[in-house]
Coordinates of C-alpha atoms in Angstrom, one line a residue:
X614 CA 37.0 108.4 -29.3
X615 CA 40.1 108.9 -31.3
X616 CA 41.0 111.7 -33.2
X617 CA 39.8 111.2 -36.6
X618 CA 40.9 113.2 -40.1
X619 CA 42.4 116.1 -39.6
X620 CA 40.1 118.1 -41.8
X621 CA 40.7 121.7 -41.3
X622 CA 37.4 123.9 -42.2
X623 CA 38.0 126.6 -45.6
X624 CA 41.2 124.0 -46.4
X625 CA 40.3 122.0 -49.9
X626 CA 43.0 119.7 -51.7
X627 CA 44.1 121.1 -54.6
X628 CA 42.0 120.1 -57.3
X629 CA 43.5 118.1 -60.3
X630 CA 41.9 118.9 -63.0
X631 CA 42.1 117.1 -66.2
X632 CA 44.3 116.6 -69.8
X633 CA 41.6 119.4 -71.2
X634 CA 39.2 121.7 -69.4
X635 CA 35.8 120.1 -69.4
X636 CA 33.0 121.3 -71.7
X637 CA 30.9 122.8 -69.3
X638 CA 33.3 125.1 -68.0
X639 CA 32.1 127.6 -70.7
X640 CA 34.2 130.3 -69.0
X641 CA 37.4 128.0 -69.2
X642 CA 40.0 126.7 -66.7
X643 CA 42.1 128.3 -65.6
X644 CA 45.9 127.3 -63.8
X645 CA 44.6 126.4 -60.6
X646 CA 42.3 124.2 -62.1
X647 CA 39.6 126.1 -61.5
X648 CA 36.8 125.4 -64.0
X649 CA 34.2 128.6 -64.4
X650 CA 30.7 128.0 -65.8
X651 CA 29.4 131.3 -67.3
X652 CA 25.7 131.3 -67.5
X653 CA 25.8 136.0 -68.6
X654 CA 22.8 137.2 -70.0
X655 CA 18.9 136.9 -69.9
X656 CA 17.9 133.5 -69.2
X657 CA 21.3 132.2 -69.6
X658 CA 21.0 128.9 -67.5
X659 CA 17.6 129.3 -66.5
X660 CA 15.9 126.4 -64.7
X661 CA 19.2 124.6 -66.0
X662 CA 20.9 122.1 -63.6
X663 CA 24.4 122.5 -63.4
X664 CA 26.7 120.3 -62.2
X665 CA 30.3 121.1 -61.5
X666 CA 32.9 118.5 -62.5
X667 CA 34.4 116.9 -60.2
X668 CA 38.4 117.4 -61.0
X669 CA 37.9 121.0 -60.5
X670 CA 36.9 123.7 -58.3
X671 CA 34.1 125.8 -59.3
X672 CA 33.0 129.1 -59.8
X673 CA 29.2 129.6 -61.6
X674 CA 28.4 132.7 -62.5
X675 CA 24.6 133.8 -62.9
X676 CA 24.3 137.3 -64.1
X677 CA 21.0 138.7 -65.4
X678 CA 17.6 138.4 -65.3
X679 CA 16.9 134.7 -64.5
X680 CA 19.8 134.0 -65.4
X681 CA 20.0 130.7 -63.3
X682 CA 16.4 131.0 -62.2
X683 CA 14.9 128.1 -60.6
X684 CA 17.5 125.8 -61.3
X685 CA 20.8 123.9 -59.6
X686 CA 23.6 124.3 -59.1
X687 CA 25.8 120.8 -57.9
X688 CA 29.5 121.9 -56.3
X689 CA 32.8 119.1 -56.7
X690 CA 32.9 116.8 -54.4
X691 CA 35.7 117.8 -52.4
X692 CA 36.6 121.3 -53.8
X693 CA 35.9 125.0 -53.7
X694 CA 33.0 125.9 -54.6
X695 CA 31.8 129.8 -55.7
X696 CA 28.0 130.9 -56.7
X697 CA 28.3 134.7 -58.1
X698 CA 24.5 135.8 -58.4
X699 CA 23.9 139.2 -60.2
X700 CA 20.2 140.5 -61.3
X701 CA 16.9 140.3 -61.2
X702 CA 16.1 136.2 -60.3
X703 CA 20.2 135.7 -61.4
X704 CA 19.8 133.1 -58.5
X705 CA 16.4 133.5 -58.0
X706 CA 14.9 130.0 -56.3
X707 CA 18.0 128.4 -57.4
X708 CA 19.2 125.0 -55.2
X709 CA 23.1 125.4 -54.2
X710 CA 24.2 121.5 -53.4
X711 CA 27.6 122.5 -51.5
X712 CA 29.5 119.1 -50.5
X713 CA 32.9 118.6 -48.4
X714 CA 34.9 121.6 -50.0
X715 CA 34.1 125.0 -49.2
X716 CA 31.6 126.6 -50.9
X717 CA 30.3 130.4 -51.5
X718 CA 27.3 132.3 -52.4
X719 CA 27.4 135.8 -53.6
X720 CA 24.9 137.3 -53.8
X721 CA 25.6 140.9 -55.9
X722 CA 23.7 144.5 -55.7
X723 CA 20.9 143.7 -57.7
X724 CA 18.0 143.9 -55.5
X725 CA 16.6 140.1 -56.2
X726 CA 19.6 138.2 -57.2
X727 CA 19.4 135.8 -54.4
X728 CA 15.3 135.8 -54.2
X729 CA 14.5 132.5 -52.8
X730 CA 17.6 130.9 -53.5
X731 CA 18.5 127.6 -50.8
X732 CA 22.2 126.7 -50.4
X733 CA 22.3 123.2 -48.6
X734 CA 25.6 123.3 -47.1
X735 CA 28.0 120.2 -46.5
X736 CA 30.8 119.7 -44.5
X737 CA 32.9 122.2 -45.2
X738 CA 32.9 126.0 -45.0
X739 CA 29.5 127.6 -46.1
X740 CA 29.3 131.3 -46.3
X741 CA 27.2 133.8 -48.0
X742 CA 27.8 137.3 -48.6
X743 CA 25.2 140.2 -50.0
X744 CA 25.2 143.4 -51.4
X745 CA 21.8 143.8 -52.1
X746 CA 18.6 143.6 -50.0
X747 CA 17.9 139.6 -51.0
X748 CA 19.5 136.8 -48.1
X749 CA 19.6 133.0 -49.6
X750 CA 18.6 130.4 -47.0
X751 CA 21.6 128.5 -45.8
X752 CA 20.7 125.2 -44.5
X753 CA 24.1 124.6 -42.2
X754 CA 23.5 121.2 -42.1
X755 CA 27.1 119.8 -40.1
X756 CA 28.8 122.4 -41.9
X757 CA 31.8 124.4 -40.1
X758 CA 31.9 127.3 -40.1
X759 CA 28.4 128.9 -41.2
X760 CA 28.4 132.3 -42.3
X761 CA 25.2 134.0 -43.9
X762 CA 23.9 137.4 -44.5

């Protein structure tokens, strides 16, 4: 058998980052190299596919009506990973491609924000959390551990 990597699940590397914070982090990096992509506001990102970069984690933030509505969002390769859903449709049948870091949906008070969203989870940790009445589906996939609503 052998014992393989000793991946621990919710541990990601420290992510990199870059000689200057990547354009579509339009909410900046910060000193953790943590990129944020703010997509605030009606139809912000809608039907958009968004596709963190890979030197980073990531946090996306979708907040207002169809805000990221029926679009993607793609996490890092190998790093954490954070969807922040807020009003009507914010995440509303959005696709959340998690992959080997640990990756989060939240799903905020609003009463749709998560309405028919799908988070596909990888290998790492896949959680979900909501306030409001709306549940994302979490595929678990191989994913360790697998939290949802």
């Amino acid at each position: 058998g052998g014992s393989g990597g000793a991946s621990t699940c919710g541990l990601a590397p420290e992510p990199p980052g870059s000689a200057s914070c990547p354009a579509e982090c339009t909410g900046g990096c910060d000193a953790n190299n943590v990129c944020t992509i703010d997509c605030t506001g009606p139809m912000a990102c809608d039907s958009d596919d968004i596709v963190c970069p890979d030197d980073y984690a990531c946090v996306v933030i979708c907040d207002g009506l169809d805000a990221c509505d029926s679009g993607s969002v793609t996490c890092p390769d190998d790093f954490a990973c954070t969807l922040v859903c807020d009003g009507v449709d914010g995440c509303g049948d959005l696709n959340f491609e998690c992959k080997r870091g640990p990756c989060a949906i939240e799903c905020r008070e609003t009463s749709a924000s998560c309405t028919g969203a799908v988070v596909d989870c990888g290998s790492g940790d896949c959680s979900a959390t909501c306030l409001g009445t709306t549940t994302p589906d979490l595929d678990c996939n191989d994913s360790c551990p697998c939290t949802t609503c």
